[in-house]
Each structure stands twice: as C-alpha cells, then as structure tokens.
Amino acid sequence: MYFHGTSKINEKGHLEIGGVDTVDLAKKHGTPLYVYDVSLIRERARGFKRTFDKLGIKSQVAYASKAFSSIAMLSLVNEEGLSLDVVSGGELYTAIAANFPVDRIHFHGNNKSIEELELALDYNIGCIVVDNFYELELLQQLCIKKDKQIPILLRVTPGIEAHTHDYILTGQEDSKFGFDLQNGQVEEALRRSLESKYLNVLGIHCHIGSQIFDTTGFILAARKIIDKLAEWNNQFSYFPSVLNLGGGFGIRYTDEDEPLSPDSYVSEIIIEVQKRTRFHNLSMPEIWIEPGRSLVGEAGTTLYTIGSSKDVPNVRKYIAVDGGMSDNIRPALYEAKYEAILANRPTDEVKEKYSIAGKCCESGDMLIWDLPLPNVESNDILAVFCTGAYGYSMANNYNRIPRPPVVFVESGEDQLVIKRETYEDLIRLDLPLQSKINL
Ligand code: PLP
C-alpha cells in the first residue's frame, strides 16, 4: 500500500494522517468524513513555486479552486502565496469571503453570466480569462458601462489531444472551450481586444486536459502557441506578458498511475518554452499554471463506516458504505479508480476481494471493484485515498443524503472546516405547495 504525505500506521495499528488517528476522527466527527492532510497541500504548493524560483522564471501558480473550494482551503492557499482560479460567481464569492487578495484571482468559464462578469469587475479581480466572442463583446459593454479597464487572457484551444479520459480532455479542436488556434478565430479575438481601450490583453491561456502523466501534450501546446506568438509579433506588434499553460498534472490514485513530480512537470515545460522563445528571438513571458488535482487530490482521504454486505456466491462479495456517489461521483462519472484500506486494522492479513458499494439508489453507485481487504465486518472504517480533488466539490444531495463534513489535520490536531449538512439544511430552500385542489 502506498501512503501519501503524512499518512502512516500508528502504534495502535490504525491509519494516522497529520499526526491524528483516523479511527478517533471517525468517532469524533462521524462518517462519511473528508480528511485533508494540510502539510501535504503546503508541500505541493511550495514545490511548484520552488521550481519556478529555481529556474528564475516569473510566474503565478494559481490554485484551480474547482478541485476543492472552501473558506479554509482558500485561506490556506493564500497563506502559501498562490493565486486563485475561479470558474463561477459562487467560487468567486467564496474567495471574497475568504479575503483572498482580489488581484491574484483569475476568472474562467465558457458561459459567464452578466452578473458574474459584473461581480468580477466590481471586485477588481486580477484578470478574466475570455473564452469566446460572446463574452468578449459582453465584457467590452460592461467595461464601457462601468468605465473600467480589465486585464484579460484569451483562452485558446491549441488542437492537442492529451491522453486522458474523454470527459476531462479540453485542448482538442472539437471542444466547447476557447478560441481556435488554427482557424483564425484567435487572431480575430486578439484584434478586437487590442482595439478596445477597456481590455488589457495580458496574454494567452490554454488548458489541455486533466490527469496527464507526461509533458508531451504540454510541450506540443506550448510550441504551437509560441509559434503563433511569433506571427502575432510581426502581424500586430503584440507580444504577451503572460503565457498560462493551465493545470492537469496527474496524480497517483492507484498503482497504475505514474505521475511525474511537480518539479519535473514544470521544469520540462519551462525548458521547452525557453527554447522556443529563443528560437523565435522572443522574450520569455511570465508563466502561469493552474494546478487543482495535483495540489489537493492526494491530500484528501474519505473515511466511511462499513454497513451491510451481500455475497453473490462464485461471483463477488459486496460491502456497502455509508456514502457513495453523493460524496464521490468520479467512479460513476468516469470510471475513476481508487485504493482503500481498513483504517482500524490496516495490517490485518488480506483475505479476499470486496467490491465497495455506495448507499445511493443506482446500480452504478460503486466506489471500488474487487478491492483486496482483510475479512471485513460491519462497523469497520474504510479509508479511501486520494479523494481530495473533485470529491467534496462534486458532492451532491442525490437521495437527499446530507453532504459530509471536512476536517483539516496538521501537526497532531484536527480542525473542522466544513460542517456536516443536516436534514434541516436539505429542506432550507423548499417552499410548501400552494395547493389548487380543495380537499
Ligand atoms: N484550469 C482549467 C481551465 C481547468 O478547466 C482545470 C480543470 O478542469 C484546471 C485548471 C485544473 O485541472 P487539474 O485539477 O487537473 O489540475
């Protein structure tokens, strides 16, 4: 079993994270429970920043808060000196509530509403990543109305197919995101932006996909964009100060995954950007990246209590946990794979394979298939690793199941940072029926 960060087996023979016994955490906060290893998040954040510093490259490392957004999380991101990527009014509102420095917030999205763009302008955020012509026009009109200038990046789709699942692949030509780099769209967007006295084009953005294990896709995308920049330098006398290469750095969910270190991802990409800009006799732009999963994914563990079981003789054994696709939809959504152990007796001899079912009314609500475990009993605590990214942030109330709480653990202490939803929370927005039938 591969342990991330501070996870280890303690003297009681239990799984411990951040110096805190997970069996005690399950007792104190109940299950399901998301547990975040804060020092691992800090280590990852510092790792990315250190690599840029070592290479002497001006940069911003923007945490993609879609991976996991909460007030405490964004405060931690701010403590570590990172910037922030938001993709909705709700993520922006959370950042403001966390007192995140507005000049380090970047706003993404392929269909930002007028209200969202106005919010961004009113808060004077660092930049808006413009995705399409509709948004470009809308933003221009809102800037005129408010008589405000706004820094922007233009998002491009470089025509790169990263090797990952179809649903998390975004850099190919046939994508809902961004201006096409090949067919003249991006030149038109750049021309219109440069003509506007309200839009300050800081540079170009691309994001080629997620859970990517090598740098080939990033390198190809960077090359294509820099070749374009060389053309634009001649055509428009324009050279961007920022090149944002997005996120997507893979992590290790299971043995099958072999990610590079943050250091290797960043240095290999930077070296290529340096080579290519030098080749075209261009100056080196500031490099921004947007890691989400690679900052928080491995830092998160979900604790569940085992409940019922079902034996299908000669086929498989199912055991059910007190959560499922309501707190982790990734296996059902795109066949994501996870590893898990019994947190209360991780060293017991592994006896057979169990398939871990959730409690939602969907046959597809399976968290892990054929997981080797010791003989499992009801009330054992199952710890599923690497649930820190797109777990809580994609959690839902299917079957009106309340969302679990989140605790941060660090230096032997635990801190509740998101409370467990209650049944009252679930009906908080419901209104009674105004019946039209006289009974
Ligand atoms: N940037 C953009 C524009 C994205 O769409 C995403 C993910 O969807 C990310 C960054 C973060 O990706 P990851 O969590 O894989 O690093």
Coordinates of C-alpha atoms and ligand atoms in Angstrom, one line a residue:
M1 CA 0.0 0.0 0.0
Y2 CA 1.3 3.4 -1.0
F3 CA 0.9 6.1 1.6
H4 CA 0.8 9.8 0.6
G5 CA 2.1 12.7 2.7
T6 CA 1.9 12.2 6.5
S7 CA -0.3 9.1 6.3
K8 CA 1.1 6.1 8.2
I9 CA 0.2 3.3 10.6
N10 CA 0.5 4.4 14.2
E11 CA 1.4 2.5 17.4
K12 CA -2.3 1.5 17.9
G13 CA -2.1 -0.1 14.5
H14 CA -4.5 2.4 13.0
L15 CA -4.2 4.7 10.0
E16 CA -2.9 8.1 11.1
I17 CA -2.9 11.3 9.0
G18 CA -1.3 14.6 10.0
G19 CA -0.5 13.0 13.4
V20 CA -4.2 12.2 14.1
D21 CA -5.7 8.8 14.5
T22 CA -8.3 8.3 11.8
V23 CA -10.4 6.0 14.0
D24 CA -10.6 8.8 16.6
L25 CA -11.6 11.2 13.8
A26 CA -14.4 8.9 12.6
K27 CA -15.7 8.7 16.2
K28 CA -15.4 12.4 16.8
H29 CA -16.9 13.7 13.5
G30 CA -18.8 10.7 12.3
T31 CA -18.6 9.2 8.8
P32 CA -18.5 9.8 5.9
L33 CA -15.8 12.3 6.6
Y34 CA -13.3 14.0 4.3
V35 CA -9.9 14.4 5.9
Y36 CA -7.2 16.7 4.4
D37 CA -3.5 16.4 5.1
V38 CA -2.6 20.1 5.3
S39 CA 1.1 19.7 5.3
L40 CA 0.9 17.7 2.0
I41 CA -1.0 20.6 0.4
R42 CA 1.6 23.0 1.7
E43 CA 4.4 20.8 0.4
R44 CA 2.9 20.6 -3.1
A45 CA 2.2 24.4 -3.2
R46 CA 5.8 25.1 -2.2
G47 CA 7.1 22.5 -4.7
F48 CA 5.5 24.3 -7.7
K49 CA 6.7 27.7 -6.5
R50 CA 10.2 26.5 -5.7
T51 CA 10.7 25.1 -9.2
F52 CA 9.8 28.4 -10.9
D53 CA 12.1 30.2 -8.4
K54 CA 15.0 27.8 -9.1
L55 CA 14.7 28.4 -12.8
G56 CA 14.4 32.2 -12.2
I57 CA 11.1 32.4 -14.1
K58 CA 8.5 35.0 -13.2
S59 CA 5.3 33.0 -12.5
Q60 CA 2.0 32.7 -10.8
V61 CA 0.8 29.3 -9.5
A62 CA -3.0 29.7 -9.4
Y63 CA -4.9 27.0 -7.5
A64 CA -7.8 25.8 -9.6
S65 CA -10.4 26.0 -6.8
K66 CA -12.9 23.9 -8.7
A67 CA -10.9 20.9 -7.2
F68 CA -12.0 21.9 -3.7
S69 CA -13.2 25.3 -2.6
S70 CA -14.0 26.4 0.9
I71 CA -13.1 29.4 3.0
A72 CA -10.5 27.5 5.0
M73 CA -9.0 26.0 1.9
L74 CA -8.7 29.3 0.1
S75 CA -7.2 30.9 3.3
L76 CA -4.6 28.1 3.2
V77 CA -3.9 28.8 -0.5
N78 CA -3.4 32.5 0.4
E79 CA -1.1 31.6 3.3
E80 CA 1.1 29.7 0.8
G81 CA 1.2 32.8 -1.6
L82 CA -0.6 31.1 -4.5
S83 CA -3.0 32.8 -6.9
L84 CA -6.5 31.5 -7.5
D85 CA -8.6 30.3 -10.4
V86 CA -12.4 30.5 -10.1
V87 CA -15.0 29.5 -12.7
S88 CA -18.2 30.8 -11.3
G89 CA -19.8 33.5 -9.2
G90 CA -20.0 31.0 -6.4
E91 CA -16.3 30.3 -6.4
L92 CA -15.6 34.0 -6.7
Y93 CA -17.9 34.7 -3.8
T94 CA -16.1 32.1 -1.7
A95 CA -12.8 33.7 -2.5
I96 CA -14.1 37.1 -1.5
A97 CA -15.5 35.6 1.8
A98 CA -12.0 34.1 2.4
N99 CA -10.5 37.6 2.0
F100 CA -8.4 36.3 -0.9
P101 CA -6.4 39.1 -2.5
V102 CA -8.5 40.1 -5.5
D103 CA -5.6 41.0 -7.7
R104 CA -4.5 37.3 -7.6
I105 CA -7.9 36.0 -8.7
H106 CA -8.4 34.8 -12.3
F107 CA -11.9 34.2 -13.6
H108 CA -12.6 31.3 -16.0
G109 CA -15.7 29.8 -17.7
N110 CA -17.2 29.3 -21.1
N111 CA -20.5 31.0 -20.3
K112 CA -20.0 33.6 -17.6
S113 CA -23.2 35.5 -16.9
I114 CA -23.6 39.3 -16.9
E115 CA -24.0 39.1 -13.1
E116 CA -20.8 37.1 -12.8
L117 CA -18.8 39.4 -15.0
E118 CA -20.2 42.4 -13.1
L119 CA -19.1 40.9 -9.8
A120 CA -15.6 40.3 -11.2
L121 CA -15.4 43.9 -12.4
D122 CA -16.8 45.3 -9.2
Y123 CA -14.2 43.4 -7.1
N124 CA -11.4 44.5 -9.5
I125 CA -10.1 40.9 -9.8
G126 CA -6.7 40.2 -11.3
C127 CA -7.9 39.0 -14.7
I128 CA -10.7 37.5 -16.7
V129 CA -9.9 34.5 -19.0
V130 CA -12.1 35.3 -22.0
D131 CA -13.4 32.2 -23.6
N132 CA -15.5 33.3 -26.7
F133 CA -16.7 36.2 -28.9
Y134 CA -20.0 36.5 -26.9
E135 CA -18.1 37.1 -23.7
L136 CA -15.6 39.4 -25.4
E137 CA -18.5 41.7 -26.5
L138 CA -20.3 41.4 -23.2
L139 CA -17.2 42.3 -21.2
Q140 CA -16.5 45.3 -23.5
Q141 CA -20.1 46.6 -23.0
L142 CA -19.9 46.1 -19.2
C143 CA -16.5 47.9 -19.1
I144 CA -18.0 50.8 -21.1
K145 CA -20.9 51.0 -18.7
K146 CA -18.7 51.0 -15.6
D147 CA -15.9 52.9 -17.3
K148 CA -13.4 50.3 -16.2
Q149 CA -10.4 48.6 -17.7
I150 CA -9.9 44.9 -17.1
P151 CA -6.8 42.7 -17.7
I152 CA -7.7 39.7 -19.8
L153 CA -6.2 36.5 -21.1
L154 CA -7.6 34.9 -24.3
R155 CA -8.2 31.2 -23.9
V156 CA -7.2 29.2 -26.9
T157 CA -7.7 25.5 -27.9
P158 CA -4.3 24.5 -29.3
G159 CA -5.6 21.3 -31.1
I160 CA -3.8 18.9 -28.7
E161 CA -5.2 15.6 -27.7
A162 CA -3.9 14.8 -24.2
H163 CA -4.1 11.1 -23.3
T164 CA -6.8 11.1 -20.7
H165 CA -10.5 10.3 -20.3
D166 CA -12.7 12.0 -23.0
Y167 CA -14.7 13.9 -20.4
I168 CA -11.6 15.6 -19.0
L169 CA -10.0 16.4 -22.3
T170 CA -10.2 20.0 -23.3
G171 CA -7.4 21.1 -25.6
Q172 CA -8.5 19.4 -28.8
E173 CA -10.1 21.4 -31.6
D174 CA -13.6 20.0 -31.1
S175 CA -14.0 21.4 -27.6
K176 CA -16.6 23.8 -26.0
F177 CA -13.7 25.9 -24.6
G178 CA -11.7 28.7 -26.0
F179 CA -10.8 30.3 -29.3
D180 CA -9.5 28.0 -32.0
L181 CA -5.8 28.5 -32.6
Q182 CA -5.8 27.1 -36.1
N183 CA -8.7 28.7 -38.0
G184 CA -8.2 32.4 -37.5
Q185 CA -10.6 32.8 -34.5
V186 CA -8.0 33.7 -32.1
E187 CA -6.5 36.4 -34.4
E188 CA -9.9 37.9 -34.7
A189 CA -10.4 37.9 -30.9
L190 CA -6.9 39.4 -30.4
R191 CA -7.5 42.1 -33.0
R192 CA -10.8 43.1 -31.3
S193 CA -9.3 43.1 -27.8
L194 CA -6.3 45.2 -28.9
E195 CA -8.6 47.7 -30.5
S196 CA -10.5 48.1 -27.2
K197 CA -9.3 50.7 -24.7
Y198 CA -11.1 48.7 -21.9
L199 CA -9.4 45.4 -22.4
N200 CA -5.8 45.0 -21.5
V201 CA -4.6 41.7 -23.1
L202 CA -2.1 40.3 -20.6
G203 CA -1.7 37.1 -22.6
I204 CA -2.8 33.7 -23.7
H205 CA -4.3 30.8 -21.8
C206 CA -4.7 27.1 -22.6
H207 CA -5.6 24.0 -20.6
I208 CA -5.2 20.7 -22.5
G209 CA -6.9 18.3 -20.1
S210 CA -6.6 16.6 -16.7
Q211 CA -4.8 13.7 -15.0
I212 CA -2.0 13.9 -17.6
F213 CA 1.1 11.8 -16.9
D214 CA 3.7 13.2 -19.3
T215 CA 4.7 16.5 -20.6
T216 CA 4.4 15.8 -24.3
G217 CA 0.9 17.4 -24.6
F218 CA 2.0 20.5 -22.7
I219 CA 5.2 20.8 -24.8
L220 CA 3.3 20.5 -28.1
A221 CA 0.7 23.1 -26.9
A222 CA 3.4 25.5 -25.8
R223 CA 5.3 25.1 -29.1
K224 CA 2.1 25.8 -31.1
I225 CA 1.2 28.8 -29.1
I226 CA 4.7 30.3 -29.2
D227 CA 4.9 29.8 -32.9
K228 CA 1.7 31.8 -33.1
L229 CA 3.1 34.5 -30.8
A230 CA 6.0 34.9 -33.2
E231 CA 3.5 35.5 -36.0
W232 CA 1.5 38.0 -33.9
N233 CA 4.7 39.8 -33.0
N234 CA 5.0 40.7 -36.7
Q235 CA 1.3 41.0 -37.6
F236 CA 0.1 43.0 -34.6
S237 CA 3.4 44.2 -32.9
Y238 CA 1.9 42.4 -29.9
F239 CA 3.7 40.1 -27.5
P240 CA 2.0 38.9 -24.4
S241 CA 3.5 39.3 -21.0
V242 CA 1.7 36.1 -19.7
L243 CA 1.5 32.6 -21.0
N244 CA -0.8 30.5 -18.9
L245 CA -0.5 26.8 -19.5
G246 CA -3.3 25.6 -17.3
G247 CA -3.4 22.6 -14.9
G248 CA -3.9 18.9 -15.5
F249 CA -0.8 17.5 -13.8
G250 CA -1.6 13.8 -12.9
I251 CA -1.6 12.2 -9.5
R252 CA -1.3 8.7 -8.2
Y253 CA -4.7 7.3 -7.4
T254 CA -3.6 3.6 -7.8
D255 CA -0.6 1.6 -8.7
E256 CA -1.4 2.0 -12.4
D257 CA -0.7 5.8 -12.2
E258 CA 2.8 7.0 -12.6
P259 CA 2.8 10.8 -12.4
L260 CA 5.9 13.0 -12.6
S261 CA 6.8 15.2 -9.7
P262 CA 5.6 18.8 -9.8
D263 CA 9.2 19.7 -10.3
S264 CA 9.6 17.6 -13.4
Y265 CA 6.3 18.7 -14.9
V266 CA 7.2 22.4 -14.6
S267 CA 10.9 22.2 -15.5
E268 CA 10.3 20.2 -18.6
I269 CA 7.7 22.6 -19.9
I270 CA 9.7 25.7 -19.0
I271 CA 12.8 24.4 -20.7
E272 CA 10.7 24.0 -23.9
V273 CA 9.2 27.4 -23.6
Q274 CA 12.6 28.9 -23.2
K275 CA 14.0 27.0 -26.2
R276 CA 11.1 28.0 -28.4
T277 CA 11.0 31.7 -27.5
R278 CA 14.8 31.8 -28.0
F279 CA 14.3 30.1 -31.4
H280 CA 11.9 32.9 -32.5
N281 CA 14.0 35.6 -30.8
L282 CA 11.2 36.5 -28.5
S283 CA 11.5 37.4 -24.8
M284 CA 10.3 35.0 -22.2
P285 CA 6.8 35.6 -21.0
E286 CA 5.7 35.2 -17.4
I287 CA 4.5 31.6 -17.0
W288 CA 1.3 30.9 -15.1
I289 CA 0.0 27.4 -14.2
E290 CA -3.3 26.3 -12.6
P291 CA -2.9 23.0 -10.7
G292 CA -6.0 21.7 -9.0
R293 CA -5.9 18.0 -8.5
S294 CA -2.1 17.9 -8.0
L295 CA -2.3 20.3 -5.1
V296 CA -5.2 18.6 -3.1
G297 CA -6.0 15.2 -4.6
E298 CA -3.6 13.1 -2.8
A299 CA -4.1 15.1 0.4
G300 CA -7.7 14.0 0.8
T301 CA -8.9 10.7 2.3
T302 CA -12.6 9.8 2.9
L303 CA -13.5 7.7 5.9
Y304 CA -16.6 5.6 5.7
T305 CA -18.2 3.1 8.1
I306 CA -19.0 -0.4 6.6
G307 CA -22.6 -1.4 6.9
S308 CA -24.4 -4.2 5.0
S309 CA -22.8 -6.8 2.8
K310 CA -24.0 -9.2 0.1
D311 CA -22.4 -12.4 -1.1
V312 CA -23.1 -13.5 -4.7
P313 CA -21.6 -17.0 -4.5
N314 CA -18.8 -17.6 -7.0
V315 CA -19.2 -14.1 -8.4
R316 CA -18.3 -11.4 -5.8
K317 CA -18.8 -10.0 -2.3
Y318 CA -20.3 -6.6 -2.0
I319 CA -19.9 -4.4 1.1
A320 CA -21.7 -1.2 1.4
V321 CA -20.5 2.1 3.0
D322 CA -22.5 5.0 4.5
G323 CA -21.7 7.3 1.5
G324 CA -21.1 6.7 -2.2
M325 CA -21.7 8.7 -5.4
S326 CA -23.2 11.5 -3.3
D327 CA -19.7 12.3 -1.8
N328 CA -17.6 10.9 -4.7
I329 CA -19.2 10.8 -8.1
R330 CA -16.0 10.2 -10.0
P331 CA -16.2 6.4 -10.3
A332 CA -19.8 6.6 -11.6
L333 CA -19.0 9.6 -13.8
Y334 CA -15.8 8.5 -15.5
E335 CA -14.8 5.2 -14.1
A336 CA -12.2 6.7 -11.7
K337 CA -10.2 4.2 -9.7
Y338 CA -9.2 4.4 -6.1
E339 CA -7.3 2.4 -3.4
A340 CA -8.6 1.9 0.1
I341 CA -7.7 0.1 3.4
L342 CA -9.4 -0.6 6.7
A343 CA -8.3 2.3 8.8
N344 CA -9.0 0.4 12.1
R345 CA -6.8 -2.6 11.2
P346 CA -4.7 -1.8 8.1
T347 CA -2.1 -4.5 8.8
D348 CA -4.5 -7.5 9.1
E349 CA -3.8 -10.2 6.6
V350 CA -5.6 -9.5 3.3
K351 CA -8.0 -12.4 2.8
E352 CA -10.2 -11.7 -0.2
K353 CA -11.6 -9.2 -2.6
Y354 CA -14.6 -7.0 -1.9
S355 CA -16.5 -4.6 -4.1
I356 CA -17.4 -1.4 -2.3
A357 CA -20.9 -0.2 -2.9
G358 CA -22.4 3.2 -2.0
K359 CA -25.8 3.6 -0.5
C360 CA -27.5 5.5 -3.3
C361 CA -30.3 4.0 -5.4
E362 CA -28.2 3.4 -8.5
S363 CA -26.5 0.2 -9.5
G364 CA -23.7 2.3 -10.8
D365 CA -23.0 3.6 -7.3
M366 CA -19.9 1.5 -6.9
L367 CA -16.8 3.2 -5.4
I368 CA -14.2 0.4 -5.9
W369 CA -14.4 -3.0 -7.6
D370 CA -12.6 -6.1 -6.3
L371 CA -10.5 -4.4 -3.6
P372 CA -8.3 -6.8 -1.6
L373 CA -9.0 -6.5 2.1
P374 CA -8.9 -8.5 5.3
N375 CA -12.1 -10.2 6.4
V376 CA -14.4 -7.2 6.6
E377 CA -17.0 -6.7 9.4
S378 CA -19.8 -4.2 9.8
N379 CA -18.5 -1.0 11.6
D380 CA -15.0 -1.3 10.2
I381 CA -13.7 2.0 9.0
L382 CA -12.8 2.1 5.3
A383 CA -10.3 4.8 4.3
V384 CA -10.4 5.7 0.6
F385 CA -7.3 7.6 -0.5
C386 CA -6.8 10.5 -3.0
T387 CA -10.3 11.9 -2.7
G388 CA -9.2 15.5 -2.1
A389 CA -9.9 16.8 -5.7
Y390 CA -13.4 16.8 -7.2
G391 CA -14.8 14.9 -4.2
Y392 CA -16.4 17.5 -2.0
S393 CA -16.6 19.9 -4.9
M394 CA -18.7 17.5 -6.9
A395 CA -20.7 16.2 -3.8
N396 CA -24.4 16.3 -4.2
N397 CA -27.6 15.6 -2.4
Y398 CA -28.8 12.7 -4.5
N399 CA -31.4 10.7 -2.5
R400 CA -31.3 13.7 -0.1
I401 CA -28.2 12.5 1.5
P402 CA -26.5 15.3 3.5
R403 CA -23.0 16.2 2.4
P404 CA -20.2 15.0 4.8
P405 CA -18.1 17.4 6.8
V406 CA -14.4 18.3 6.1
V407 CA -11.6 18.3 8.6
F408 CA -8.1 19.5 8.2
V409 CA -5.4 17.7 10.1
E410 CA -1.9 19.0 10.8
S411 CA 0.7 18.6 13.5
G412 CA -1.4 16.3 15.6
E413 CA -4.5 18.5 15.6
D414 CA -7.8 18.3 13.7
Q415 CA -9.9 21.2 12.7
L416 CA -13.5 21.1 11.4
V417 CA -13.6 23.4 8.3
I418 CA -16.9 22.4 6.8
K419 CA -19.8 21.2 8.9
R420 CA -21.9 18.1 8.1
E421 CA -25.1 19.1 6.3
T422 CA -28.3 18.4 8.3
Y423 CA -31.7 17.3 7.3
E424 CA -32.8 20.9 8.0
D425 CA -30.2 22.2 5.5
L426 CA -31.7 19.9 2.9
I427 CA -35.1 21.4 3.1
R428 CA -33.9 25.0 3.8
L429 CA -34.8 26.2 0.3
D430 CA -38.0 24.2 -0.1
L431 CA -41.4 26.0 -0.1
P432 CA -44.7 24.4 0.6
L433 CA -47.1 23.6 -2.2
Q434 CA -49.8 26.2 -2.8
S435 CA -52.5 23.6 -3.5
K436 CA -55.1 24.3 -6.2
I437 CA -57.3 21.4 -5.0
N438 CA -59.9 21.8 -2.3
L439 CA -59.8 18.7 -0.1
Ligands
PLP1 N1 -7.5 25.1 -15.4 C1 -8.6 24.9 -16.1 C2 -9.0 25.9 -17.1 C3 -9.4 23.7 -15.9 O1 -10.5 23.6 -16.6 C4 -9.0 22.8 -14.9 C5 -9.8 21.6 -14.7 O2 -10.8 21.3 -15.2 C6 -7.8 23.1 -14.2 C7 -7.1 24.2 -14.4 C8 -7.4 22.1 -13.1 O3 -7.1 20.9 -13.6 P1 -6.5 19.8 -12.6 O4 -7.3 19.7 -11.4 O5 -6.5 18.5 -13.4 O6 -5.1 20.3 -12.3

